[in-house]
């Protein structure tokens, strides 16, 4: 595997992945370089949506493809917003409205446990029966009000008790190490190394 396509247009993810996979001799290309359209994400689970996006990109390009699906799962809300995290408060997407709705739904709740989840799916070809799947989780709690200026999404409300900081108060380098996405990428790298050994 010399090249793989990233089923995302996110420049930050692309840069991060290229840095991680360069030592393995793998170049990561964005799906936009092939004019691949966004895939549908109709499924209720992160793994199904990640696989749908990876298969879509692989089918369109003929290359191995990697996709992720991630979001916030809140215990008191039965795992919501889950796969709907980015669109929790509807369209158009809005971090402010999503955070506001989350606080409204948790009003009066004593259980404020939550976790960020990231699932990565790598397919060697569009119909790959054995895709590489990696899932990372980051556990914390939802505060009653926002704290911190960094990050995005639910970061200002996601409190990490061990550090006494929200995800939005952490230095970006530390957040990348601790986060669900960082954990999933490390797990995927291990699986790739084992496969290429």
PDB file of C-alpha atoms in Angstrom:
ATOM      1  CA  UNK A   1       0.000   0.000   0.000  1.00  0.00           C
ATOM      2  CA  UNK A   2       1.766   3.143  -1.230  1.00  0.00           C
ATOM      3  CA  UNK A   3      -1.189   5.515  -1.304  1.00  0.00           C
ATOM      4  CA  UNK A   4      -4.518   5.773   0.413  1.00  0.00           C
ATOM      5  CA  UNK A   5      -7.327   8.235   0.076  1.00  0.00           C
ATOM      6  CA  UNK A   6      -8.754  10.050   3.087  1.00  0.00           C
ATOM      7  CA  UNK A   7     -12.557  10.185   2.942  1.00  0.00           C
ATOM      8  CA  UNK A   8     -12.615  13.740   4.270  1.00  0.00           C
ATOM      9  CA  UNK A   9     -11.842  17.252   3.111  1.00  0.00           C
ATOM     10  CA  UNK A  10     -10.353  18.239   6.474  1.00  0.00           C
ATOM     11  CA  UNK A  11      -6.875  19.716   5.851  1.00  0.00           C
ATOM     12  CA  UNK A  12      -5.839  19.243   9.502  1.00  0.00           C
ATOM     13  CA  UNK A  13      -6.675  15.537   9.451  1.00  0.00           C
ATOM     14  CA  UNK A  14      -4.816  15.129   6.155  1.00  0.00           C
ATOM     15  CA  UNK A  15      -1.642  16.758   7.509  1.00  0.00           C
ATOM     16  CA  UNK A  16      -1.797  14.718  10.731  1.00  0.00           C
ATOM     17  CA  UNK A  17      -2.316  11.440   8.865  1.00  0.00           C
ATOM     18  CA  UNK A  18       0.492  12.097   6.399  1.00  0.00           C
ATOM     19  CA  UNK A  19       2.867  12.686   9.317  1.00  0.00           C
ATOM     20  CA  UNK A  20       1.743   9.455  11.007  1.00  0.00           C
ATOM     21  CA  UNK A  21       1.871   7.257   7.910  1.00  0.00           C
ATOM     22  CA  UNK A  22       4.991   8.666   6.194  1.00  0.00           C
ATOM     23  CA  UNK A  23       7.292   6.347   8.236  1.00  0.00           C
ATOM     24  CA  UNK A  24       5.336   3.391   6.778  1.00  0.00           C
ATOM     25  CA  UNK A  25       5.871   4.716   3.243  1.00  0.00           C
ATOM     26  CA  UNK A  26       2.192   5.555   2.760  1.00  0.00           C
ATOM     27  CA  UNK A  27       1.070   8.817   1.152  1.00  0.00           C
ATOM     28  CA  UNK A  28      -2.388  10.077   2.123  1.00  0.00           C
ATOM     29  CA  UNK A  29      -4.404  11.939  -0.516  1.00  0.00           C
ATOM     30  CA  UNK A  30      -7.648  13.862   0.087  1.00  0.00           C
ATOM     31  CA  UNK A  31     -10.779  12.606  -1.649  1.00  0.00           C
ATOM     32  CA  UNK A  32     -11.217  16.135  -3.043  1.00  0.00           C
ATOM     33  CA  UNK A  33      -8.160  15.504  -5.271  1.00  0.00           C
ATOM     34  CA  UNK A  34     -10.340  12.940  -7.078  1.00  0.00           C
ATOM     35  CA  UNK A  35     -13.545  15.040  -6.987  1.00  0.00           C
ATOM     36  CA  UNK A  36     -15.217  12.431  -4.793  1.00  0.00           C
ATOM     37  CA  UNK A  37     -18.583  13.571  -3.415  1.00  0.00           C
ATOM     38  CA  UNK A  38     -19.442  13.358   0.293  1.00  0.00           C
ATOM     39  CA  UNK A  39     -20.844   9.953   1.235  1.00  0.00           C
ATOM     40  CA  UNK A  40     -24.209   9.441   2.881  1.00  0.00           C
ATOM     41  CA  UNK A  41     -24.021   8.700   6.631  1.00  0.00           C
ATOM     42  CA  UNK A  42     -27.415   7.135   7.348  1.00  0.00           C
ATOM     43  CA  UNK A  43     -26.326   4.607   9.970  1.00  0.00           C
ATOM     44  CA  UNK A  44     -26.886   4.655  13.753  1.00  0.00           C
ATOM     45  CA  UNK A  45     -23.316   3.590  14.637  1.00  0.00           C
ATOM     46  CA  UNK A  46     -19.899   5.197  14.169  1.00  0.00           C
ATOM     47  CA  UNK A  47     -18.400   2.051  12.647  1.00  0.00           C
ATOM     48  CA  UNK A  48     -21.111   1.704   9.977  1.00  0.00           C
ATOM     49  CA  UNK A  49     -20.795   5.353   8.941  1.00  0.00           C
ATOM     50  CA  UNK A  50     -16.984   5.210   8.841  1.00  0.00           C
ATOM     51  CA  UNK A  51     -17.149   2.074   6.688  1.00  0.00           C
ATOM     52  CA  UNK A  52     -19.741   3.632   4.354  1.00  0.00           C
ATOM     53  CA  UNK A  53     -17.485   6.674   3.818  1.00  0.00           C
ATOM     54  CA  UNK A  54     -14.346   4.562   3.294  1.00  0.00           C
ATOM     55  CA  UNK A  55     -16.055   2.204   0.832  1.00  0.00           C
ATOM     56  CA  UNK A  56     -17.522   5.171  -1.076  1.00  0.00           C
ATOM     57  CA  UNK A  57     -14.091   6.833  -1.445  1.00  0.00           C
ATOM     58  CA  UNK A  58     -12.394   3.553  -2.392  1.00  0.00           C
ATOM     59  CA  UNK A  59     -15.042   2.736  -5.001  1.00  0.00           C
ATOM     60  CA  UNK A  60     -14.687   6.204  -6.567  1.00  0.00           C
ATOM     61  CA  UNK A  61     -10.857   6.204  -6.644  1.00  0.00           C
ATOM     62  CA  UNK A  62      -9.805   2.567  -6.884  1.00  0.00           C
ATOM     63  CA  UNK A  63      -7.442   3.166  -3.944  1.00  0.00           C
ATOM     64  CA  UNK A  64      -7.434   1.946  -0.338  1.00  0.00           C
ATOM     65  CA  UNK A  65      -9.413   4.447   1.744  1.00  0.00           C
ATOM     66  CA  UNK A  66      -9.578   5.631   5.325  1.00  0.00           C
ATOM     67  CA  UNK A  67     -12.536   7.321   6.987  1.00  0.00           C
ATOM     68  CA  UNK A  68     -13.513   8.284  10.491  1.00  0.00           C
ATOM     69  CA  UNK A  69     -16.757   8.950  12.249  1.00  0.00           C
ATOM     70  CA  UNK A  70     -16.758  10.539  15.644  1.00  0.00           C
ATOM     71  CA  UNK A  71     -18.967  12.225  18.172  1.00  0.00           C
ATOM     72  CA  UNK A  72     -20.003  12.702  21.762  1.00  0.00           C
ATOM     73  CA  UNK A  73     -21.952  10.058  23.707  1.00  0.00           C
ATOM     74  CA  UNK A  74     -23.644  11.225  26.913  1.00  0.00           C
ATOM     75  CA  UNK A  75     -24.713   8.558  29.422  1.00  0.00           C
ATOM     76  CA  UNK A  76     -27.824  10.348  30.710  1.00  0.00           C
ATOM     77  CA  UNK A  77     -29.053  10.781  27.118  1.00  0.00           C
ATOM     78  CA  UNK A  78     -28.748   7.111  26.180  1.00  0.00           C
ATOM     79  CA  UNK A  79     -25.615   7.767  24.140  1.00  0.00           C
ATOM     80  CA  UNK A  80     -26.960  10.820  22.295  1.00  0.00           C
ATOM     81  CA  UNK A  81     -25.991  12.909  20.427  1.00  0.00           C
ATOM     82  CA  UNK A  82     -23.793  10.061  19.118  1.00  0.00           C
ATOM     83  CA  UNK A  83     -23.537   9.941  15.320  1.00  0.00           C
ATOM     84  CA  UNK A  84     -25.713  13.077  15.186  1.00  0.00           C
ATOM     85  CA  UNK A  85     -23.198  15.130  17.204  1.00  0.00           C
ATOM     86  CA  UNK A  86     -22.425  17.645  14.451  1.00  0.00           C
ATOM     87  CA  UNK A  87     -26.120  18.104  13.624  1.00  0.00           C
ATOM     88  CA  UNK A  88     -27.598  17.662  17.114  1.00  0.00           C
ATOM     89  CA  UNK A  89     -29.520  20.960  16.896  1.00  0.00           C
ATOM     90  CA  UNK A  90     -30.333  20.506  13.189  1.00  0.00           C
ATOM     91  CA  UNK A  91     -29.117  22.226  10.023  1.00  0.00           C
ATOM     92  CA  UNK A  92     -27.173  24.338   9.405  1.00  0.00           C
ATOM     93  CA  UNK A  93     -24.510  22.869  11.709  1.00  0.00           C
ATOM     94  CA  UNK A  94     -23.779  25.114  14.695  1.00  0.00           C
ATOM     95  CA  UNK A  95     -21.475  24.402  17.648  1.00  0.00           C
ATOM     96  CA  UNK A  96     -23.222  27.093  19.696  1.00  0.00           C
ATOM     97  CA  UNK A  97     -26.712  25.659  19.111  1.00  0.00           C
ATOM     98  CA  UNK A  98     -25.487  22.083  19.686  1.00  0.00           C
ATOM     99  CA  UNK A  99     -23.915  23.054  23.025  1.00  0.00           C
ATOM    100  CA  UNK A 100     -27.002  24.982  24.039  1.00  0.00           C
ATOM    101  CA  UNK A 101     -29.274  22.004  23.272  1.00  0.00           C
ATOM    102  CA  UNK A 102     -26.964  19.644  25.162  1.00  0.00           C
ATOM    103  CA  UNK A 103     -27.102  21.835  28.273  1.00  0.00           C
ATOM    104  CA  UNK A 104     -30.878  22.123  27.961  1.00  0.00           C
ATOM    105  CA  UNK A 105     -31.271  18.311  27.735  1.00  0.00           C
ATOM    106  CA  UNK A 106     -28.973  17.782  30.737  1.00  0.00           C
ATOM    107  CA  UNK A 107     -30.636  20.429  32.893  1.00  0.00           C
ATOM    108  CA  UNK A 108     -31.077  18.922  36.373  1.00  0.00           C
ATOM    109  CA  UNK A 109     -29.270  15.673  35.487  1.00  0.00           C
ATOM    110  CA  UNK A 110     -26.937  14.362  38.199  1.00  0.00           C
ATOM    111  CA  UNK A 111     -25.211  11.892  35.864  1.00  0.00           C
ATOM    112  CA  UNK A 112     -23.042  14.038  33.562  1.00  0.00           C
ATOM    113  CA  UNK A 113     -20.664  11.326  32.337  1.00  0.00           C
ATOM    114  CA  UNK A 114     -19.765  11.513  28.661  1.00  0.00           C
ATOM    115  CA  UNK A 115     -17.200  10.208  26.224  1.00  0.00           C
ATOM    116  CA  UNK A 116     -15.891  11.319  22.892  1.00  0.00           C
ATOM    117  CA  UNK A 117     -15.674   8.405  20.450  1.00  0.00           C
ATOM    118  CA  UNK A 118     -13.724   8.121  17.188  1.00  0.00           C
ATOM    119  CA  UNK A 119     -13.956   5.092  14.916  1.00  0.00           C
ATOM    120  CA  UNK A 120     -11.576   4.709  11.969  1.00  0.00           C
ATOM    121  CA  UNK A 121     -12.205   2.331   9.086  1.00  0.00           C
ATOM    122  CA  UNK A 122      -9.549   1.461   6.509  1.00  0.00           C
ATOM    123  CA  UNK A 123     -10.570  -0.589   3.479  1.00  0.00           C
ATOM    124  CA  UNK A 124      -7.956  -2.075   1.132  1.00  0.00           C
ATOM    125  CA  UNK A 125     -10.561  -1.983  -1.666  1.00  0.00           C
ATOM    126  CA  UNK A 126     -14.247  -1.069  -1.900  1.00  0.00           C
ATOM    127  CA  UNK A 127     -15.559  -4.555  -1.108  1.00  0.00           C
ATOM    128  CA  UNK A 128     -12.895  -5.435   1.484  1.00  0.00           C
ATOM    129  CA  UNK A 129     -14.343  -8.151   3.782  1.00  0.00           C
ATOM    130  CA  UNK A 130     -11.615  -7.517   6.391  1.00  0.00           C
ATOM    131  CA  UNK A 131     -11.317  -3.760   6.913  1.00  0.00           C
ATOM    132  CA  UNK A 132      -9.063  -2.450   9.664  1.00  0.00           C
ATOM    133  CA  UNK A 133     -11.219  -0.916  12.409  1.00  0.00           C
ATOM    134  CA  UNK A 134      -9.919   1.149  15.314  1.00  0.00           C
ATOM    135  CA  UNK A 135     -11.937   2.907  18.005  1.00  0.00           C
ATOM    136  CA  UNK A 136     -10.701   5.396  20.567  1.00  0.00           C
ATOM    137  CA  UNK A 137     -12.601   6.824  23.534  1.00  0.00           C
ATOM    138  CA  UNK A 138     -11.974   9.822  25.782  1.00  0.00           C
ATOM    139  CA  UNK A 139     -13.932   9.869  29.039  1.00  0.00           C
ATOM    140  CA  UNK A 140     -15.072  12.966  30.907  1.00  0.00           C
ATOM    141  CA  UNK A 141     -18.111  14.897  32.140  1.00  0.00           C
ATOM    142  CA  UNK A 142     -20.327  17.649  30.791  1.00  0.00           C
ATOM    143  CA  UNK A 143     -20.082  20.933  32.701  1.00  0.00           C
ATOM    144  CA  UNK A 144     -23.066  23.217  33.313  1.00  0.00           C
ATOM    145  CA  UNK A 145     -21.325  26.057  31.465  1.00  0.00           C
ATOM    146  CA  UNK A 146     -18.587  26.436  28.867  1.00  0.00           C
ATOM    147  CA  UNK A 147     -14.913  26.941  29.779  1.00  0.00           C
ATOM    148  CA  UNK A 148     -11.894  27.584  27.551  1.00  0.00           C
ATOM    149  CA  UNK A 149     -11.181  29.154  24.177  1.00  0.00           C
ATOM    150  CA  UNK A 150      -9.448  26.385  22.207  1.00  0.00           C
ATOM    151  CA  UNK A 151     -10.889  23.433  20.351  1.00  0.00           C
ATOM    152  CA  UNK A 152     -14.282  23.228  18.702  1.00  0.00           C
ATOM    153  CA  UNK A 153     -17.609  21.470  18.982  1.00  0.00           C
ATOM    154  CA  UNK A 154     -18.358  20.281  22.509  1.00  0.00           C
ATOM    155  CA  UNK A 155     -14.785  20.901  23.766  1.00  0.00           C
ATOM    156  CA  UNK A 156     -15.716  23.850  26.069  1.00  0.00           C
ATOM    157  CA  UNK A 157     -18.258  21.648  27.916  1.00  0.00           C
ATOM    158  CA  UNK A 158     -16.184  18.431  28.021  1.00  0.00           C
ATOM    159  CA  UNK A 159     -14.443  18.350  31.394  1.00  0.00           C
ATOM    160  CA  UNK A 160     -11.524  15.996  32.107  1.00  0.00           C
ATOM    161  CA  UNK A 161     -11.476  15.465  35.918  1.00  0.00           C
ATOM    162  CA  UNK A 162      -7.886  14.140  36.077  1.00  0.00           C
ATOM    163  CA  UNK A 163      -6.609  17.390  34.578  1.00  0.00           C
ATOM    164  CA  UNK A 164      -9.246  19.732  36.051  1.00  0.00           C
ATOM    165  CA  UNK A 165      -9.615  21.246  32.578  1.00  0.00           C
ATOM    166  CA  UNK A 166     -12.026  21.137  29.679  1.00  0.00           C
ATOM    167  CA  UNK A 167     -10.907  19.957  26.254  1.00  0.00           C
ATOM    168  CA  UNK A 168     -11.050  23.636  25.220  1.00  0.00           C
ATOM    169  CA  UNK A 169      -8.547  24.588  27.955  1.00  0.00           C
ATOM    170  CA  UNK A 170      -5.910  22.021  26.965  1.00  0.00           C
ATOM    171  CA  UNK A 171      -2.883  22.815  24.826  1.00  0.00           C
ATOM    172  CA  UNK A 172      -3.550  21.402  21.323  1.00  0.00           C
ATOM    173  CA  UNK A 173      -0.525  19.060  21.545  1.00  0.00           C
ATOM    174  CA  UNK A 174      -1.776  17.534  24.807  1.00  0.00           C
ATOM    175  CA  UNK A 175      -5.331  17.283  23.492  1.00  0.00           C
ATOM    176  CA  UNK A 176      -4.083  15.360  20.435  1.00  0.00           C
ATOM    177  CA  UNK A 177      -2.314  12.840  22.687  1.00  0.00           C
ATOM    178  CA  UNK A 178      -5.252  12.337  25.069  1.00  0.00           C
ATOM    179  CA  UNK A 179      -8.145  12.545  22.640  1.00  0.00           C
ATOM    180  CA  UNK A 180     -10.351   9.832  21.210  1.00  0.00           C
ATOM    181  CA  UNK A 181      -8.928  10.584  17.754  1.00  0.00           C
ATOM    182  CA  UNK A 182      -5.338  10.221  18.987  1.00  0.00           C
ATOM    183  CA  UNK A 183      -6.183   6.880  20.624  1.00  0.00           C
ATOM    184  CA  UNK A 184      -7.905   5.575  17.479  1.00  0.00           C
ATOM    185  CA  UNK A 185      -4.999   6.624  15.233  1.00  0.00           C
ATOM    186  CA  UNK A 186      -2.437   4.911  17.496  1.00  0.00           C
ATOM    187  CA  UNK A 187      -4.515   1.731  17.448  1.00  0.00           C
ATOM    188  CA  UNK A 188      -4.823   1.874  13.647  1.00  0.00           C
ATOM    189  CA  UNK A 189      -1.066   2.421  13.270  1.00  0.00           C
ATOM    190  CA  UNK A 190      -0.384  -0.710  15.331  1.00  0.00           C
ATOM    191  CA  UNK A 191      -2.713  -2.735  13.104  1.00  0.00           C
ATOM    192  CA  UNK A 192      -1.113  -1.321   9.942  1.00  0.00           C
ATOM    193  CA  UNK A 193       2.400  -2.048  11.198  1.00  0.00           C
ATOM    194  CA  UNK A 194       1.416  -5.625  12.005  1.00  0.00           C
ATOM    195  CA  UNK A 195      -0.130  -6.022   8.544  1.00  0.00           C
ATOM    196  CA  UNK A 196       2.935  -4.600   6.773  1.00  0.00           C
ATOM    197  CA  UNK A 197       5.470  -6.550   8.886  1.00  0.00           C
TER     198      UNK A 197
END
